[in-house]
């Protein structure tokens, strides 16, 4: 089963470190998100009109820019992302 979610992530939000247990893709409808890989520190910016594959079993996080980011994300078999406990909640306005 394929489930497509439409999500709005507030401006200047850093999502928690997490992994995805299976293939997942996202399509940015407005705004932008910077995806950072924890192991390498590699960052890539994905802007409105672009799509990307999520990292599978690889710890990463996203940070939105100065405006809210709206995206579609496809979640196969309705499995959720697995949060990595850092002892911190998502950061807003940083």
Short mmCIF file of N, CA and C in Angstrom, two decimals:
data_model
loop_
_atom_site.label_atom_id
_atom_site.label_comp_id
_atom_site.label_asym_id
_atom_site.label_seq_id
_atom_site.Cartn_x
_atom_site.Cartn_y
_atom_site.Cartn_z
N UNK A 1 0.83 -1.17 0.00
CA UNK A 1 0.00 0.00 0.00
C UNK A 1 0.88 1.24 0.00
N UNK A 2 0.46 2.23 -0.73
CA UNK A 2 1.18 3.50 -0.79
C UNK A 2 0.32 4.56 -0.13
N UNK A 3 0.89 5.28 0.81
CA UNK A 3 0.20 6.38 1.48
C UNK A 3 0.96 7.65 1.17
N UNK A 4 0.26 8.68 0.73
CA UNK A 4 0.89 9.97 0.45
C UNK A 4 0.38 10.97 1.47
N UNK A 5 1.30 11.60 2.16
CA UNK A 5 0.97 12.60 3.18
C UNK A 5 1.32 13.98 2.67
N UNK A 6 0.50 14.96 2.98
CA UNK A 6 0.83 16.35 2.71
C UNK A 6 1.18 16.95 4.06
N UNK A 7 2.38 17.48 4.16
CA UNK A 7 2.86 18.02 5.44
C UNK A 7 3.26 19.47 5.29
N UNK A 8 3.03 20.25 6.33
CA UNK A 8 3.52 21.61 6.40
C UNK A 8 4.44 21.68 7.60
N UNK A 9 5.68 22.06 7.36
CA UNK A 9 6.67 22.19 8.43
C UNK A 9 6.91 23.68 8.63
N UNK A 10 6.75 24.20 9.85
CA UNK A 10 6.92 25.64 10.09
C UNK A 10 8.29 26.16 9.68
N UNK A 11 8.36 27.45 9.39
CA UNK A 11 9.62 28.11 9.05
C UNK A 11 10.63 27.95 10.18
N UNK A 12 11.90 27.92 9.82
CA UNK A 12 13.00 27.86 10.79
C UNK A 12 12.84 26.75 11.82
N UNK A 13 12.47 25.57 11.35
CA UNK A 13 12.29 24.40 12.22
C UNK A 13 13.36 23.37 11.91
N UNK A 14 14.01 22.85 12.94
CA UNK A 14 14.94 21.74 12.79
C UNK A 14 14.26 20.49 13.30
N UNK A 15 14.07 19.52 12.41
CA UNK A 15 13.45 18.25 12.79
C UNK A 15 14.45 17.41 13.56
N UNK A 16 13.99 16.48 14.39
CA UNK A 16 14.92 15.63 15.15
C UNK A 16 15.66 14.66 14.22
N UNK A 17 16.81 14.20 14.66
CA UNK A 17 17.54 13.16 13.94
C UNK A 17 16.63 11.94 13.86
N UNK A 18 16.59 11.29 12.70
CA UNK A 18 15.74 10.11 12.53
C UNK A 18 16.21 9.26 11.36
N UNK A 19 15.62 8.08 11.24
CA UNK A 19 15.89 7.19 10.11
C UNK A 19 14.55 6.76 9.51
N UNK A 20 14.61 6.18 8.32
CA UNK A 20 13.44 5.59 7.68
C UNK A 20 13.74 4.12 7.45
N UNK A 21 12.85 3.22 7.85
CA UNK A 21 13.11 1.78 7.73
C UNK A 21 12.92 1.23 6.32
N UNK A 22 12.33 2.03 5.41
CA UNK A 22 12.11 1.55 4.04
C UNK A 22 12.12 2.75 3.10
N UNK A 23 12.18 2.49 1.78
CA UNK A 23 12.24 3.59 0.81
C UNK A 23 11.09 4.58 1.00
N UNK A 24 11.42 5.83 0.80
CA UNK A 24 10.49 6.93 1.00
C UNK A 24 10.94 8.06 0.08
N UNK A 25 10.02 8.80 -0.48
CA UNK A 25 10.36 9.93 -1.35
C UNK A 25 9.53 11.13 -0.93
N UNK A 26 10.04 12.32 -1.20
CA UNK A 26 9.32 13.55 -0.88
C UNK A 26 9.42 14.51 -2.06
N UNK A 27 8.43 15.35 -2.17
CA UNK A 27 8.30 16.32 -3.26
C UNK A 27 7.97 17.66 -2.59
N UNK A 28 8.83 18.66 -2.77
CA UNK A 28 8.65 19.96 -2.12
C UNK A 28 7.71 20.82 -2.96
N UNK A 29 6.59 21.21 -2.38
CA UNK A 29 5.59 22.02 -3.09
C UNK A 29 5.85 23.51 -2.92
N UNK A 30 6.31 23.92 -1.73
CA UNK A 30 6.67 25.32 -1.50
C UNK A 30 7.70 25.37 -0.38
N UNK A 31 8.48 26.44 -0.35
CA UNK A 31 9.54 26.56 0.64
C UNK A 31 10.76 25.75 0.26
N UNK A 32 11.54 25.39 1.25
CA UNK A 32 12.74 24.57 1.03
C UNK A 32 13.08 23.84 2.31
N UNK A 33 13.90 22.80 2.18
CA UNK A 33 14.39 22.08 3.35
C UNK A 33 15.84 21.70 3.09
N UNK A 34 16.66 21.82 4.11
CA UNK A 34 18.05 21.38 4.04
C UNK A 34 18.12 20.05 4.77
N UNK A 35 18.58 19.02 4.08
CA UNK A 35 18.71 17.69 4.67
C UNK A 35 20.17 17.49 5.05
N UNK A 36 20.40 17.12 6.31
CA UNK A 36 21.75 16.93 6.84
C UNK A 36 21.93 15.48 7.27
N UNK A 37 23.02 14.86 6.82
CA UNK A 37 23.36 13.49 7.23
C UNK A 37 24.26 13.58 8.45
N UNK A 38 23.91 12.87 9.52
CA UNK A 38 24.67 12.98 10.77
C UNK A 38 26.08 12.44 10.65
N UNK A 39 26.26 11.30 10.01
CA UNK A 39 27.59 10.66 9.96
C UNK A 39 28.62 11.49 9.19
N UNK A 40 28.18 12.13 8.11
CA UNK A 40 29.13 12.84 7.24
C UNK A 40 29.05 14.35 7.37
N UNK A 41 27.94 14.85 7.91
CA UNK A 41 27.73 16.30 7.97
C UNK A 41 27.30 16.88 6.63
N UNK A 42 27.17 16.03 5.62
CA UNK A 42 26.77 16.47 4.28
C UNK A 42 25.39 17.11 4.34
N UNK A 43 25.24 18.26 3.67
CA UNK A 43 23.96 18.96 3.62
C UNK A 43 23.59 19.19 2.16
N UNK A 44 22.29 19.09 1.89
CA UNK A 44 21.80 19.42 0.55
C UNK A 44 20.48 20.17 0.70
N UNK A 45 20.30 21.18 -0.12
CA UNK A 45 19.09 22.00 -0.07
C UNK A 45 18.15 21.52 -1.17
N UNK A 46 16.90 21.24 -0.79
CA UNK A 46 15.88 20.84 -1.74
C UNK A 46 14.83 21.95 -1.74
N UNK A 47 14.57 22.50 -2.93
CA UNK A 47 13.67 23.65 -3.07
C UNK A 47 12.34 23.27 -3.71
N UNK A 48 11.39 24.19 -3.66
CA UNK A 48 10.07 23.99 -4.29
C UNK A 48 10.26 23.52 -5.73
N UNK A 49 9.49 22.50 -6.11
CA UNK A 49 9.57 21.95 -7.46
C UNK A 49 10.54 20.78 -7.57
N UNK A 50 11.30 20.51 -6.52
CA UNK A 50 12.25 19.40 -6.54
C UNK A 50 11.73 18.24 -5.69
N UNK A 51 12.20 17.05 -6.01
CA UNK A 51 11.85 15.85 -5.26
C UNK A 51 13.14 15.15 -4.84
N UNK A 52 13.06 14.30 -3.83
CA UNK A 52 14.25 13.58 -3.39
C UNK A 52 13.86 12.28 -2.70
N UNK A 53 14.79 11.34 -2.69
CA UNK A 53 14.61 10.08 -1.96
C UNK A 53 15.13 10.28 -0.56
N UNK A 54 14.40 9.78 0.41
CA UNK A 54 14.84 9.85 1.81
C UNK A 54 15.91 8.80 2.06
N UNK A 55 16.77 9.07 3.02
CA UNK A 55 17.80 8.12 3.41
C UNK A 55 17.17 6.95 4.15
N UNK A 56 17.51 5.72 3.77
CA UNK A 56 16.99 4.52 4.42
C UNK A 56 18.03 4.04 5.44
N UNK A 57 17.59 3.83 6.67
CA UNK A 57 18.46 3.36 7.75
C UNK A 57 19.71 4.22 7.90
N UNK A 58 19.60 5.50 7.61
CA UNK A 58 20.71 6.42 7.72
C UNK A 58 20.22 7.62 8.53
N UNK A 59 20.92 7.98 9.59
CA UNK A 59 20.46 9.04 10.48
C UNK A 59 20.61 10.40 9.79
N UNK A 60 19.51 11.15 9.74
CA UNK A 60 19.50 12.45 9.10
C UNK A 60 18.43 13.33 9.75
N UNK A 61 18.43 14.61 9.39
CA UNK A 61 17.40 15.53 9.86
C UNK A 61 17.20 16.61 8.79
N UNK A 62 16.12 17.35 8.95
CA UNK A 62 15.83 18.43 8.01
C UNK A 62 15.70 19.74 8.75
N UNK A 63 16.01 20.82 8.04
CA UNK A 63 15.85 22.18 8.59
C UNK A 63 15.18 23.03 7.52
N UNK A 64 14.05 23.66 7.89
CA UNK A 64 13.35 24.51 6.93
C UNK A 64 13.97 25.90 6.90
N UNK A 65 13.70 26.61 5.83
CA UNK A 65 14.21 27.97 5.64
C UNK A 65 13.30 29.01 6.28
N UNK A 66 13.35 30.24 5.74
CA UNK A 66 12.61 31.35 6.34
C UNK A 66 11.10 31.32 6.13
N UNK A 67 10.60 30.36 5.35
CA UNK A 67 9.15 30.23 5.18
C UNK A 67 8.75 28.78 5.41
N UNK A 68 7.48 28.56 5.72
CA UNK A 68 6.99 27.20 5.92
C UNK A 68 7.26 26.36 4.67
N UNK A 69 7.49 25.08 4.88
CA UNK A 69 7.74 24.16 3.77
C UNK A 69 6.57 23.19 3.68
N UNK A 70 6.00 23.08 2.49
CA UNK A 70 4.91 22.14 2.25
C UNK A 70 5.44 21.06 1.33
N UNK A 71 5.20 19.80 1.71
CA UNK A 71 5.69 18.70 0.87
C UNK A 71 4.70 17.55 0.87
N UNK A 72 4.83 16.72 -0.15
CA UNK A 72 4.15 15.43 -0.21
C UNK A 72 5.21 14.40 0.10
N UNK A 73 4.88 13.44 0.91
CA UNK A 73 5.81 12.36 1.23
C UNK A 73 5.10 11.05 1.02
N UNK A 74 5.75 10.11 0.33
CA UNK A 74 5.13 8.80 0.14
C UNK A 74 5.70 7.85 1.16
N UNK A 75 4.83 7.23 1.90
CA UNK A 75 5.22 6.28 2.95
C UNK A 75 4.69 4.91 2.56
N UNK A 76 5.56 4.02 2.27
CA UNK A 76 5.14 2.69 1.85
C UNK A 76 4.71 1.87 3.07
N UNK A 77 3.59 1.21 2.92
CA UNK A 77 3.03 0.35 3.98
C UNK A 77 2.81 1.06 5.30
N UNK A 78 2.68 2.38 5.25
CA UNK A 78 2.37 3.19 6.44
C UNK A 78 3.37 3.02 7.58
N UNK A 79 4.60 2.72 7.29
CA UNK A 79 5.62 2.64 8.34
C UNK A 79 6.10 4.05 8.63
N UNK A 80 6.37 4.32 9.87
CA UNK A 80 6.78 5.66 10.26
C UNK A 80 8.29 5.77 10.40
N UNK A 81 8.75 7.01 10.39
CA UNK A 81 10.15 7.27 10.65
C UNK A 81 10.47 6.85 12.08
N UNK A 82 11.70 6.49 12.32
CA UNK A 82 12.14 6.09 13.65
C UNK A 82 13.01 7.21 14.20
N UNK A 83 12.55 7.84 15.28
CA UNK A 83 13.31 8.94 15.87
C UNK A 83 14.54 8.41 16.58
N UNK A 84 15.60 9.18 16.53
CA UNK A 84 16.83 8.85 17.25
C UNK A 84 16.85 9.75 18.47
N UNK A 85 16.91 9.18 19.67
CA UNK A 85 16.82 9.95 20.90
C UNK A 85 18.06 10.79 21.11
N UNK A 86 17.87 12.11 21.08
CA UNK A 86 18.96 13.03 21.36
C UNK A 86 18.73 13.76 22.68
N UNK A 87 17.55 13.48 23.29
CA UNK A 87 17.22 14.16 24.53
C UNK A 87 16.73 15.58 24.31
N UNK A 88 16.50 15.96 23.03
CA UNK A 88 16.07 17.32 22.71
C UNK A 88 14.82 17.27 21.85
N UNK A 89 14.00 18.28 21.96
CA UNK A 89 12.81 18.38 21.12
C UNK A 89 13.17 19.16 19.85
N UNK A 90 12.29 19.15 18.82
CA UNK A 90 12.57 19.93 17.61
C UNK A 90 12.80 21.39 17.96
N UNK A 91 13.69 22.03 17.21
CA UNK A 91 14.04 23.42 17.46
C UNK A 91 13.24 24.31 16.53
N UNK A 92 12.62 25.35 17.07
CA UNK A 92 11.87 26.31 16.27
C UNK A 92 12.52 27.67 16.42
N UNK A 93 12.63 28.39 15.29
CA UNK A 93 13.14 29.75 15.34
C UNK A 93 14.63 29.87 15.56
N UNK A 94 15.40 28.84 15.18
CA UNK A 94 16.86 28.90 15.34
C UNK A 94 17.52 28.96 13.99
#
